[in-house]
Structure formats: structure tokens, C-alpha cells
Amino acid sequence: MVVETITIPFLLLIISSLIPPILTVDPPLPSTDGSDFIRTICNTTLYSDLCFSSLSTFANSIHNDWNRLARVAIYLTLSNTLHLVSYFQNAYSNCATSALKDCLENLKDAVDDMRGSMKQMKELVSTGSVQSFKFQMSNVKTWLSAALTNEYTCTNGFEDFHDDGSIKDDVCTRVEDIKKLTSNALALVNRYADKTIP
């Protein structure tokens, strides 16, 4: 009987000493795939939710690499713009409106600008002189800015366009998405340049 009365308090003491570690929740470990990095950097862009949702799928290849993040953002914008041009050419192949034709030309020019910026990013040498790096980054920014200007020119061409609304609304809505991607890509390029140039 004495053994039983000593054993019960002893067991309660042992159990109570184990409860706090069981109830303690460890803070989550930082992600190693780059998604936290992407979220943090995307929060500095104008369209942060779009930035994160579009780039987070590439987290395993981006990791914490500023250059890769900027390149993927440009590539993603270029790819979406190419798909959009193809969509417009197929969906409105019988449409002879000058606003649409001009818009398509503007988008094709934007594609060329994005390709120029992508090519420069691939050839970027951050180990060279600071002056050379600044020049290269200036080229990337100029091409992306030109792409954004072409996208705005495309939608501006529909300001005086009057139809049943379907073509104008479709084109402007879809190009607006491209503008947001381009804006984010340009913001990420600017952040990369600011981070890299002392």
C-alpha cells in the first residue's frame, strides 16, 4: 500500500514534466525552396499577389537568387505575351479593325523588347566592372520600359473604339494582365540592380 501511494505521485510528477514539451509548438522552419524569398521580394512590387502567385511555382529553381528571380519574371512575362499574341491572331483572325492590328503590332514590339532584356540578362556579367554592370542593367530596364509602353499604346488605341464591347473588353482585360506582369518584372529587375550595385 505504501508503494502504491508513492508510485502515484511519482508517476504524476513524471507525466506533468512531459506535458510542456508535448504542448510546445516549434516555430516553422524557413522554407528552403525560395518561396519566402519570393514572397518578401514580391511584396515590394505594385502587384504583389500576382507576383507571388506567378513566380512561386518556380521557387525550387529560384532559391534565393536575385538574378534568377528577375530572369524568371521576364521569361514568364515574355511567354504570356507570346501566348496572348497567338490568342488574338486566332480569336480575331476575321477582325479587320485598325485598333486590333495596331495592338498586335505593339504587342509584337513588346515581345522583341522582352527578348532583348532577356538576352541581356543571360549575358549579364556581375563580376566585371561596376560601370559595365550598370550599363547592362540600364539596357534591361530600357527594354522592359519600352515593352510596358508598347502595352499601354495597345490599350490606348481602343479608347475611341466603339463596338458591342466584346473585342475591346477582351483585348484590354488580357493586355492589362500582361502590363501587370511587365510592371512586376521591371520592379524585380530594379530591385536586383539596387541590390547588386554598391
mmCIF file with all atom_site columns, C-alpha atoms in Angstrom:
data_model
loop_
_atom_site.group_PDB
_atom_site.id
_atom_site.type_symbol
_atom_site.label_atom_id
_atom_site.label_alt_id
_atom_site.label_comp_id
_atom_site.label_asym_id
_atom_site.label_entity_id
_atom_site.label_seq_id
_atom_site.pdbx_PDB_ins_code
_atom_site.Cartn_x
_atom_site.Cartn_y
_atom_site.Cartn_z
_atom_site.occupancy
_atom_site.B_iso_or_equiv
_atom_site.pdbx_formal_charge
_atom_site.auth_seq_id
_atom_site.auth_comp_id
_atom_site.auth_asym_id
_atom_site.auth_atom_id
_atom_site.pdbx_PDB_model_num
ATOM 1   C CA . MET A 1 1   ? 0.000   0.000  0.000   1.00 0.00 ? 1   MET A CA 1
ATOM 2   C CA . VAL A 1 2   ? 2.854   2.407  0.809   1.00 0.00 ? 2   VAL A CA 1
ATOM 3   C CA . VAL A 1 3   ? 4.447   1.556  -2.521  1.00 0.00 ? 3   VAL A CA 1
ATOM 4   C CA . GLU A 1 4   ? 1.221   2.415  -4.349  1.00 0.00 ? 4   GLU A CA 1
ATOM 5   C CA . THR A 1 5   ? 0.867   5.847  -2.673  1.00 0.00 ? 5   THR A CA 1
ATOM 6   C CA . ILE A 1 6   ? 4.458   6.760  -3.505  1.00 0.00 ? 6   ILE A CA 1
ATOM 7   C CA . THR A 1 7   ? 4.173   5.489  -7.051  1.00 0.00 ? 7   THR A CA 1
ATOM 8   C CA . ILE A 1 8   ? 1.081   7.516  -7.991  1.00 0.00 ? 8   ILE A CA 1
ATOM 9   C CA . PRO A 1 9   ? 2.547   10.941 -7.055  1.00 0.00 ? 9   PRO A CA 1
ATOM 10  C CA . PHE A 1 10  ? 5.817   9.947  -8.685  1.00 0.00 ? 10  PHE A CA 1
ATOM 11  C CA . LEU A 1 11  ? 4.025   8.987  -11.900 1.00 0.00 ? 11  LEU A CA 1
ATOM 12  C CA . LEU A 1 12  ? 2.051   12.248 -11.849 1.00 0.00 ? 12  LEU A CA 1
ATOM 13  C CA . LEU A 1 13  ? 5.304   14.168 -11.460 1.00 0.00 ? 13  LEU A CA 1
ATOM 14  C CA . ILE A 1 14  ? 6.855   12.328 -14.417 1.00 0.00 ? 14  ILE A CA 1
ATOM 15  C CA . ILE A 1 15  ? 3.776   12.844 -16.608 1.00 0.00 ? 15  ILE A CA 1
ATOM 16  C CA . SER A 1 16  ? 3.497   16.527 -15.712 1.00 0.00 ? 16  SER A CA 1
ATOM 17  C CA . SER A 1 17  ? 7.127   17.075 -16.639 1.00 0.00 ? 17  SER A CA 1
ATOM 18  C CA . LEU A 1 18  ? 6.469   15.607 -20.079 1.00 0.00 ? 18  LEU A CA 1
ATOM 19  C CA . ILE A 1 19  ? 3.372   17.665 -20.864 1.00 0.00 ? 19  ILE A CA 1
ATOM 20  C CA . PRO A 1 20  ? 5.055   21.047 -21.568 1.00 0.00 ? 20  PRO A CA 1
ATOM 21  C CA . PRO A 1 21  ? 7.334   19.636 -24.288 1.00 0.00 ? 21  PRO A CA 1
ATOM 22  C CA . ILE A 1 22  ? 4.369   17.891 -25.878 1.00 0.00 ? 22  ILE A CA 1
ATOM 23  C CA . LEU A 1 23  ? 2.279   21.077 -25.861 1.00 0.00 ? 23  LEU A CA 1
ATOM 24  C CA . THR A 1 24  ? 5.078   23.321 -27.107 1.00 0.00 ? 24  THR A CA 1
ATOM 25  C CA . VAL A 1 25  ? 4.886   24.100 -30.809 1.00 0.00 ? 25  VAL A CA 1
ATOM 26  C CA . ASP A 1 26  ? 8.120   24.832 -32.601 1.00 0.00 ? 26  ASP A CA 1
ATOM 27  C CA . PRO A 1 27  ? 8.072   27.790 -34.994 1.00 0.00 ? 27  PRO A CA 1
ATOM 28  C CA . PRO A 1 28  ? 8.020   26.765 -38.639 1.00 0.00 ? 28  PRO A CA 1
ATOM 29  C CA . LEU A 1 29  ? 11.403  26.402 -40.255 1.00 0.00 ? 29  LEU A CA 1
ATOM 30  C CA . PRO A 1 30  ? 12.167  28.851 -43.057 1.00 0.00 ? 30  PRO A CA 1
ATOM 31  C CA . SER A 1 31  ? 11.456  27.376 -46.446 1.00 0.00 ? 31  SER A CA 1
ATOM 32  C CA . THR A 1 32  ? 14.483  26.153 -48.311 1.00 0.00 ? 32  THR A CA 1
ATOM 33  C CA . ASP A 1 33  ? 12.807  26.273 -51.713 1.00 0.00 ? 33  ASP A CA 1
ATOM 34  C CA . GLY A 1 34  ? 12.881  30.053 -52.089 1.00 0.00 ? 34  GLY A CA 1
ATOM 35  C CA . SER A 1 35  ? 9.178   30.766 -51.619 1.00 0.00 ? 35  SER A CA 1
ATOM 36  C CA . ASP A 1 36  ? 9.806   33.007 -48.581 1.00 0.00 ? 36  ASP A CA 1
ATOM 37  C CA . PHE A 1 37  ? 12.418  34.900 -50.591 1.00 0.00 ? 37  PHE A CA 1
ATOM 38  C CA . ILE A 1 38  ? 9.970   35.319 -53.476 1.00 0.00 ? 38  ILE A CA 1
ATOM 39  C CA . ARG A 1 39  ? 7.174   36.487 -51.167 1.00 0.00 ? 39  ARG A CA 1
ATOM 40  C CA . THR A 1 40  ? 9.434   39.046 -49.484 1.00 0.00 ? 40  THR A CA 1
ATOM 41  C CA . ILE A 1 41  ? 10.670  40.489 -52.769 1.00 0.00 ? 41  ILE A CA 1
ATOM 42  C CA . CYS A 1 42  ? 7.235   40.383 -54.408 1.00 0.00 ? 42  CYS A CA 1
ATOM 43  C CA . ASN A 1 43  ? 5.853   42.452 -51.537 1.00 0.00 ? 43  ASN A CA 1
ATOM 44  C CA . THR A 1 44  ? 7.873   45.367 -52.952 1.00 0.00 ? 44  THR A CA 1
ATOM 45  C CA . THR A 1 45  ? 6.104   45.227 -56.335 1.00 0.00 ? 45  THR A CA 1
ATOM 46  C CA . LEU A 1 46  ? 2.925   47.005 -57.376 1.00 0.00 ? 46  LEU A CA 1
ATOM 47  C CA . TYR A 1 47  ? 1.041   43.743 -57.938 1.00 0.00 ? 47  TYR A CA 1
ATOM 48  C CA . SER A 1 48  ? 2.468   41.647 -55.110 1.00 0.00 ? 48  SER A CA 1
ATOM 49  C CA . ASP A 1 49  ? -0.181  38.901 -55.078 1.00 0.00 ? 49  ASP A CA 1
ATOM 50  C CA . LEU A 1 50  ? 0.172   38.332 -58.818 1.00 0.00 ? 50  LEU A CA 1
ATOM 51  C CA . CYS A 1 51  ? 3.950   38.433 -58.464 1.00 0.00 ? 51  CYS A CA 1
ATOM 52  C CA . PHE A 1 52  ? 3.991   35.729 -55.811 1.00 0.00 ? 52  PHE A CA 1
ATOM 53  C CA . SER A 1 53  ? 1.343   33.519 -57.399 1.00 0.00 ? 53  SER A CA 1
ATOM 54  C CA . SER A 1 54  ? 3.070   33.590 -60.788 1.00 0.00 ? 54  SER A CA 1
ATOM 55  C CA . LEU A 1 55  ? 6.638   33.119 -59.532 1.00 0.00 ? 55  LEU A CA 1
ATOM 56  C CA . SER A 1 56  ? 6.191   30.796 -56.548 1.00 0.00 ? 56  SER A CA 1
ATOM 57  C CA . THR A 1 57  ? 5.806   27.798 -58.853 1.00 0.00 ? 57  THR A CA 1
ATOM 58  C CA . PHE A 1 58  ? 9.461   28.375 -59.796 1.00 0.00 ? 58  PHE A CA 1
ATOM 59  C CA . ALA A 1 59  ? 10.651  28.546 -56.167 1.00 0.00 ? 59  ALA A CA 1
ATOM 60  C CA . ASN A 1 60  ? 12.773  25.384 -56.440 1.00 0.00 ? 60  ASN A CA 1
ATOM 61  C CA . SER A 1 61  ? 14.773  26.828 -59.316 1.00 0.00 ? 61  SER A CA 1
ATOM 62  C CA . ILE A 1 62  ? 14.957  30.396 -57.974 1.00 0.00 ? 62  ILE A CA 1
ATOM 63  C CA . HIS A 1 63  ? 16.005  29.679 -54.371 1.00 0.00 ? 63  HIS A CA 1
ATOM 64  C CA . ASN A 1 64  ? 17.392  32.985 -53.066 1.00 0.00 ? 64  ASN A CA 1
ATOM 65  C CA . ASP A 1 65  ? 18.977  34.114 -56.324 1.00 0.00 ? 65  ASP A CA 1
ATOM 66  C CA . TRP A 1 66  ? 18.104  37.704 -57.320 1.00 0.00 ? 66  TRP A CA 1
ATOM 67  C CA . ASN A 1 67  ? 19.279  37.250 -60.902 1.00 0.00 ? 67  ASN A CA 1
ATOM 68  C CA . ARG A 1 68  ? 17.224  34.102 -61.401 1.00 0.00 ? 68  ARG A CA 1
ATOM 69  C CA . LEU A 1 69  ? 14.165  35.770 -59.920 1.00 0.00 ? 69  LEU A CA 1
ATOM 70  C CA . ALA A 1 70  ? 14.439  38.682 -62.360 1.00 0.00 ? 70  ALA A CA 1
ATOM 71  C CA . ARG A 1 71  ? 15.109  36.369 -65.318 1.00 0.00 ? 71  ARG A CA 1
ATOM 72  C CA . VAL A 1 72  ? 12.167  34.110 -64.486 1.00 0.00 ? 72  VAL A CA 1
ATOM 73  C CA . ALA A 1 73  ? 9.899   37.162 -64.156 1.00 0.00 ? 73  ALA A CA 1
ATOM 74  C CA . ILE A 1 74  ? 10.966  38.399 -67.599 1.00 0.00 ? 74  ILE A CA 1
ATOM 75  C CA . TYR A 1 75  ? 10.644  34.920 -69.110 1.00 0.00 ? 75  TYR A CA 1
ATOM 76  C CA . LEU A 1 76  ? 7.175   34.475 -67.616 1.00 0.00 ? 76  LEU A CA 1
ATOM 77  C CA . THR A 1 77  ? 6.072   37.849 -68.993 1.00 0.00 ? 77  THR A CA 1
ATOM 78  C CA . LEU A 1 78  ? 7.522   37.054 -72.414 1.00 0.00 ? 78  LEU A CA 1
ATOM 79  C CA . SER A 1 79  ? 5.835   33.652 -72.501 1.00 0.00 ? 79  SER A CA 1
ATOM 80  C CA . ASN A 1 80  ? 2.449   35.094 -71.516 1.00 0.00 ? 80  ASN A CA 1
ATOM 81  C CA . THR A 1 81  ? 2.753   37.848 -74.104 1.00 0.00 ? 81  THR A CA 1
ATOM 82  C CA . LEU A 1 82  ? 3.580   35.352 -76.851 1.00 0.00 ? 82  LEU A CA 1
ATOM 83  C CA . HIS A 1 83  ? 0.528   33.298 -75.880 1.00 0.00 ? 83  HIS A CA 1
ATOM 84  C CA . LEU A 1 84  ? -1.604  36.419 -75.931 1.00 0.00 ? 84  LEU A CA 1
ATOM 85  C CA . VAL A 1 85  ? -0.433  37.426 -79.415 1.00 0.00 ? 85  VAL A CA 1
ATOM 86  C CA . SER A 1 86  ? -1.223  33.934 -80.647 1.00 0.00 ? 86  SER A CA 1
ATOM 87  C CA . TYR A 1 87  ? -4.636  34.027 -78.973 1.00 0.00 ? 87  TYR A CA 1
ATOM 88  C CA . PHE A 1 88  ? -5.521  37.376 -80.580 1.00 0.00 ? 88  PHE A CA 1
ATOM 89  C CA . GLN A 1 89  ? -4.371  36.197 -84.006 1.00 0.00 ? 89  GLN A CA 1
ATOM 90  C CA . ASN A 1 90  ? -6.578  33.106 -83.739 1.00 0.00 ? 90  ASN A CA 1
ATOM 91  C CA . ALA A 1 91  ? -9.588  34.573 -81.955 1.00 0.00 ? 91  ALA A CA 1
ATOM 92  C CA . TYR A 1 92  ? -9.828  37.675 -84.123 1.00 0.00 ? 92  TYR A CA 1
ATOM 93  C CA . SER A 1 93  ? -8.439  36.457 -87.432 1.00 0.00 ? 93  SER A CA 1
ATOM 94  C CA . ASN A 1 94  ? -11.501 37.825 -89.267 1.00 0.00 ? 94  ASN A CA 1
ATOM 95  C CA . CYS A 1 95  ? -11.463 41.171 -87.491 1.00 0.00 ? 95  CYS A CA 1
ATOM 96  C CA . ALA A 1 96  ? -10.144 43.963 -89.693 1.00 0.00 ? 96  ALA A CA 1
ATOM 97  C CA . THR A 1 97  ? -10.213 46.767 -87.136 1.00 0.00 ? 97  THR A CA 1
ATOM 98  C CA . SER A 1 98  ? -7.177  49.022 -87.159 1.00 0.00 ? 98  SER A CA 1
ATOM 99  C CA . ALA A 1 99  ? -7.136  49.212 -83.355 1.00 0.00 ? 99  ALA A CA 1
ATOM 100 C CA . LEU A 1 100 ? -6.611  45.470 -83.113 1.00 0.00 ? 100 LEU A CA 1
ATOM 101 C CA . LYS A 1 101 ? -3.998  45.418 -85.880 1.00 0.00 ? 101 LYS A CA 1
ATOM 102 C CA . ASP A 1 102 ? -2.092  48.235 -84.181 1.00 0.00 ? 102 ASP A CA 1
ATOM 103 C CA . CYS A 1 103 ? -2.392  46.496 -80.840 1.00 0.00 ? 103 CYS A CA 1
ATOM 104 C CA . LEU A 1 104 ? -0.945  43.298 -82.274 1.00 0.00 ? 104 LEU A CA 1
ATOM 105 C CA . GLU A 1 105 ? 1.981   45.252 -83.714 1.00 0.00 ? 105 GLU A CA 1
ATOM 106 C CA . ASN A 1 106 ? 2.534   46.910 -80.324 1.00 0.00 ? 106 ASN A CA 1
ATOM 107 C CA . LEU A 1 107 ? 2.496   43.538 -78.583 1.00 0.00 ? 107 LEU A CA 1
ATOM 108 C CA . LYS A 1 108 ? 4.941   42.087 -81.115 1.00 0.00 ? 108 LYS A CA 1
ATOM 109 C CA . ASP A 1 109 ? 7.227   45.055 -80.430 1.00 0.00 ? 109 ASP A CA 1
ATOM 110 C CA . ALA A 1 110 ? 6.831   44.369 -76.700 1.00 0.00 ? 110 ALA A CA 1
ATOM 111 C CA . VAL A 1 111 ? 7.881   40.763 -77.341 1.00 0.00 ? 111 VAL A CA 1
ATOM 112 C CA . ASP A 1 112 ? 11.011  41.986 -79.134 1.00 0.00 ? 112 ASP A CA 1
ATOM 113 C CA . ASP A 1 113 ? 11.771  44.308 -76.216 1.00 0.00 ? 113 ASP A CA 1
ATOM 114 C CA . MET A 1 114 ? 11.358  41.486 -73.714 1.00 0.00 ? 114 MET A CA 1
ATOM 115 C CA . ARG A 1 115 ? 13.585  39.229 -75.784 1.00 0.00 ? 115 ARG A CA 1
ATOM 116 C CA . GLY A 1 116 ? 16.236  41.950 -75.761 1.00 0.00 ? 116 GLY A CA 1
ATOM 117 C CA . SER A 1 117 ? 16.022  42.285 -71.999 1.00 0.00 ? 117 SER A CA 1
ATOM 118 C CA . MET A 1 118 ? 16.105  38.509 -71.560 1.00 0.00 ? 118 MET A CA 1
ATOM 119 C CA . LYS A 1 119 ? 19.165  38.199 -73.782 1.00 0.00 ? 119 LYS A CA 1
ATOM 120 C CA . GLN A 1 120 ? 20.941  40.920 -71.818 1.00 0.00 ? 120 GLN A CA 1
ATOM 121 C CA . MET A 1 121 ? 20.066  39.240 -68.507 1.00 0.00 ? 121 MET A CA 1
ATOM 122 C CA . LYS A 1 122 ? 21.522  35.938 -69.756 1.00 0.00 ? 122 LYS A CA 1
ATOM 123 C CA . GLU A 1 123 ? 24.742  37.694 -70.803 1.00 0.00 ? 123 GLU A CA 1
ATOM 124 C CA . LEU A 1 124 ? 24.928  39.725 -67.621 1.00 0.00 ? 124 LEU A CA 1
ATOM 125 C CA . VAL A 1 125 ? 28.345  39.746 -66.050 1.00 0.00 ? 125 VAL A CA 1
ATOM 126 C CA . SER A 1 126 ? 28.164  40.926 -62.455 1.00 0.00 ? 126 SER A CA 1
ATOM 127 C CA . THR A 1 127 ? 31.824  40.041 -61.875 1.00 0.00 ? 127 THR A CA 1
ATOM 128 C CA . GLY A 1 128 ? 33.035  42.669 -64.356 1.00 0.00 ? 128 GLY A CA 1
ATOM 129 C CA . SER A 1 129 ? 33.325  46.357 -63.687 1.00 0.00 ? 129 SER A CA 1
ATOM 130 C CA . VAL A 1 130 ? 30.563  48.194 -61.888 1.00 0.00 ? 130 VAL A CA 1
ATOM 131 C CA . GLN A 1 131 ? 30.237  50.509 -64.878 1.00 0.00 ? 131 GLN A CA 1
ATOM 132 C CA . SER A 1 132 ? 29.709  47.574 -67.252 1.00 0.00 ? 132 SER A CA 1
ATOM 133 C CA . PHE A 1 133 ? 27.110  46.030 -64.962 1.00 0.00 ? 133 PHE A CA 1
ATOM 134 C CA . LYS A 1 134 ? 25.250  49.347 -64.664 1.00 0.00 ? 134 LYS A CA 1
ATOM 135 C CA . PHE A 1 135 ? 25.234  49.693 -68.456 1.00 0.00 ? 135 PHE A CA 1
ATOM 136 C CA . GLN A 1 136 ? 23.869  46.169 -68.926 1.00 0.00 ? 136 GLN A CA 1
ATOM 137 C CA . MET A 1 137 ? 21.178  46.685 -66.296 1.00 0.00 ? 137 MET A CA 1
ATOM 138 C CA . SER A 1 138 ? 20.267  50.001 -67.898 1.00 0.00 ? 138 SER A CA 1
ATOM 139 C CA . ASN A 1 139 ? 19.666  48.136 -71.159 1.00 0.00 ? 139 ASN A CA 1
ATOM 140 C CA . VAL A 1 140 ? 17.427  45.582 -69.430 1.00 0.00 ? 140 VAL A CA 1
ATOM 141 C CA . LYS A 1 141 ? 15.403  48.354 -67.771 1.00 0.00 ? 141 LYS A CA 1
ATOM 142 C CA . THR A 1 142 ? 15.104  50.304 -71.017 1.00 0.00 ? 142 THR A CA 1
ATOM 143 C CA . TRP A 1 143 ? 13.782  47.289 -72.936 1.00 0.00 ? 143 TRP A CA 1
ATOM 144 C CA . LEU A 1 144 ? 11.274  46.392 -70.230 1.00 0.00 ? 144 LEU A CA 1
ATOM 145 C CA . SER A 1 145 ? 10.110  50.005 -70.020 1.00 0.00 ? 145 SER A CA 1
ATOM 146 C CA . ALA A 1 146 ? 9.686   50.027 -73.800 1.00 0.00 ? 146 ALA A CA 1
ATOM 147 C CA . ALA A 1 147 ? 7.662   46.803 -73.588 1.00 0.00 ? 147 ALA A CA 1
ATOM 148 C CA . LEU A 1 148 ? 5.396   48.390 -70.990 1.00 0.00 ? 148 LEU A CA 1
ATOM 149 C CA . THR A 1 149 ? 4.985   51.479 -73.179 1.00 0.00 ? 149 THR A CA 1
ATOM 150 C CA . ASN A 1 150 ? 4.005   49.279 -76.131 1.00 0.00 ? 150 ASN A CA 1
ATOM 151 C CA . GLU A 1 151 ? 1.417   47.511 -73.980 1.00 0.00 ? 151 GLU A CA 1
ATOM 152 C CA . TYR A 1 152 ? -0.098  50.830 -72.905 1.00 0.00 ? 152 TYR A CA 1
ATOM 153 C CA . THR A 1 153 ? -0.108  52.017 -76.514 1.00 0.00 ? 153 THR A CA 1
ATOM 154 C CA . CYS A 1 154 ? -2.033  48.873 -77.437 1.00 0.00 ? 154 CYS A CA 1
ATOM 155 C CA . THR A 1 155 ? -4.856  49.539 -74.967 1.00 0.00 ? 155 THR A CA 1
ATOM 156 C CA . ASN A 1 156 ? -4.851  53.298 -75.597 1.00 0.00 ? 156 ASN A CA 1
ATOM 157 C CA . GLY A 1 157 ? -5.677  52.532 -79.228 1.00 0.00 ? 157 GLY A CA 1
ATOM 158 C CA . PHE A 1 158 ? -9.049  51.209 -78.088 1.00 0.00 ? 158 PHE A CA 1
ATOM 159 C CA . GLU A 1 159 ? -10.122 54.402 -76.291 1.00 0.00 ? 159 GLU A CA 1
ATOM 160 C CA . ASP A 1 160 ? -12.163 55.626 -79.251 1.00 0.00 ? 160 ASP A CA 1
ATOM 161 C CA . PHE A 1 161 ? -13.081 52.140 -80.460 1.00 0.00 ? 161 PHE A CA 1
ATOM 162 C CA . HIS A 1 162 ? -16.828 51.553 -80.440 1.00 0.00 ? 162 HIS A CA 1
ATOM 163 C CA . ASP A 1 163 ? -18.323 48.117 -80.882 1.00 0.00 ? 163 ASP A CA 1
ATOM 164 C CA . ASP A 1 164 ? -20.529 45.869 -78.846 1.00 0.00 ? 164 ASP A CA 1
ATOM 165 C CA . GLY A 1 165 ? -17.760 45.875 -76.251 1.00 0.00 ? 165 GLY A CA 1
ATOM 166 C CA . SER A 1 166 ? -16.629 42.302 -76.610 1.00 0.00 ? 166 SER A CA 1
ATOM 167 C CA . ILE A 1 167 ? -13.422 42.838 -78.606 1.00 0.00 ? 167 ILE A CA 1
ATOM 168 C CA . LYS A 1 168 ? -12.366 45.966 -76.749 1.00 0.00 ? 168 LYS A CA 1
ATOM 169 C CA . ASP A 1 169 ? -13.109 44.488 -73.321 1.00 0.00 ? 169 ASP A CA 1
ATOM 170 C CA . ASP A 1 170 ? -11.408 41.192 -74.122 1.00 0.00 ? 170 ASP A CA 1
ATOM 171 C CA . VAL A 1 171 ? -8.277  42.799 -75.550 1.00 0.00 ? 171 VAL A CA 1
ATOM 172 C CA . CYS A 1 172 ? -7.925  45.444 -72.841 1.00 0.00 ? 172 CYS A CA 1
ATOM 173 C CA . THR A 1 173 ? -8.537  42.974 -69.993 1.00 0.00 ? 173 THR A CA 1
ATOM 174 C CA . ARG A 1 174 ? -5.996  40.496 -71.311 1.00 0.00 ? 174 ARG A CA 1
ATOM 175 C CA . VAL A 1 175 ? -3.373  43.147 -72.057 1.00 0.00 ? 175 VAL A CA 1
ATOM 176 C CA . GLU A 1 176 ? -3.918  44.592 -68.581 1.00 0.00 ? 176 GLU A CA 1
ATOM 177 C CA . ASP A 1 177 ? -2.718  41.260 -67.146 1.00 0.00 ? 177 ASP A CA 1
ATOM 178 C CA . ILE A 1 178 ? 0.412   41.488 -69.304 1.00 0.00 ? 178 ILE A CA 1
ATOM 179 C CA . LYS A 1 179 ? 1.018   45.062 -68.131 1.00 0.00 ? 179 LYS A CA 1
ATOM 180 C CA . LYS A 1 180 ? 0.952   43.872 -64.530 1.00 0.00 ? 180 LYS A CA 1
ATOM 181 C CA . LEU A 1 181 ? 3.435   41.074 -65.241 1.00 0.00 ? 181 LEU A CA 1
ATOM 182 C CA . THR A 1 182 ? 5.720   43.501 -67.078 1.00 0.00 ? 182 THR A CA 1
ATOM 183 C CA . SER A 1 183 ? 5.483   46.027 -64.268 1.00 0.00 ? 183 SER A CA 1
ATOM 184 C CA . ASN A 1 184 ? 6.431   43.343 -61.753 1.00 0.00 ? 184 ASN A CA 1
ATOM 185 C CA . ALA A 1 185 ? 9.325   42.137 -63.900 1.00 0.00 ? 185 ALA A CA 1
ATOM 186 C CA . LEU A 1 186 ? 10.636  45.697 -64.191 1.00 0.00 ? 186 LEU A CA 1
ATOM 187 C CA . ALA A 1 187 ? 10.324  46.192 -60.429 1.00 0.00 ? 187 ALA A CA 1
ATOM 188 C CA . LEU A 1 188 ? 12.245  42.963 -59.769 1.00 0.00 ? 188 LEU A CA 1
ATOM 189 C CA . VAL A 1 189 ? 14.965  43.999 -62.220 1.00 0.00 ? 189 VAL A CA 1
ATOM 190 C CA . ASN A 1 190 ? 15.241  47.345 -60.422 1.00 0.00 ? 190 ASN A CA 1
ATOM 191 C CA . ARG A 1 191 ? 15.487  45.584 -57.042 1.00 0.00 ? 191 ARG A CA 1
ATOM 192 C CA . TYR A 1 192 ? 18.163  43.242 -58.407 1.00 0.00 ? 192 TYR A CA 1
ATOM 193 C CA . ALA A 1 193 ? 20.175  46.182 -59.769 1.00 0.00 ? 193 ALA A CA 1
ATOM 194 C CA . ASP A 1 194 ? 19.839  48.097 -56.489 1.00 0.00 ? 194 ASP A CA 1
ATOM 195 C CA . LYS A 1 195 ? 20.901  45.031 -54.510 1.00 0.00 ? 195 LYS A CA 1
ATOM 196 C CA . THR A 1 196 ? 23.883  44.217 -56.727 1.00 0.00 ? 196 THR A CA 1
ATOM 197 C CA . ILE A 1 197 ? 25.288  47.691 -57.418 1.00 0.00 ? 197 ILE A CA 1
ATOM 198 C CA . PRO A 1 198 ? 27.033  49.038 -54.322 1.00 0.00 ? 198 PRO A CA 1
#
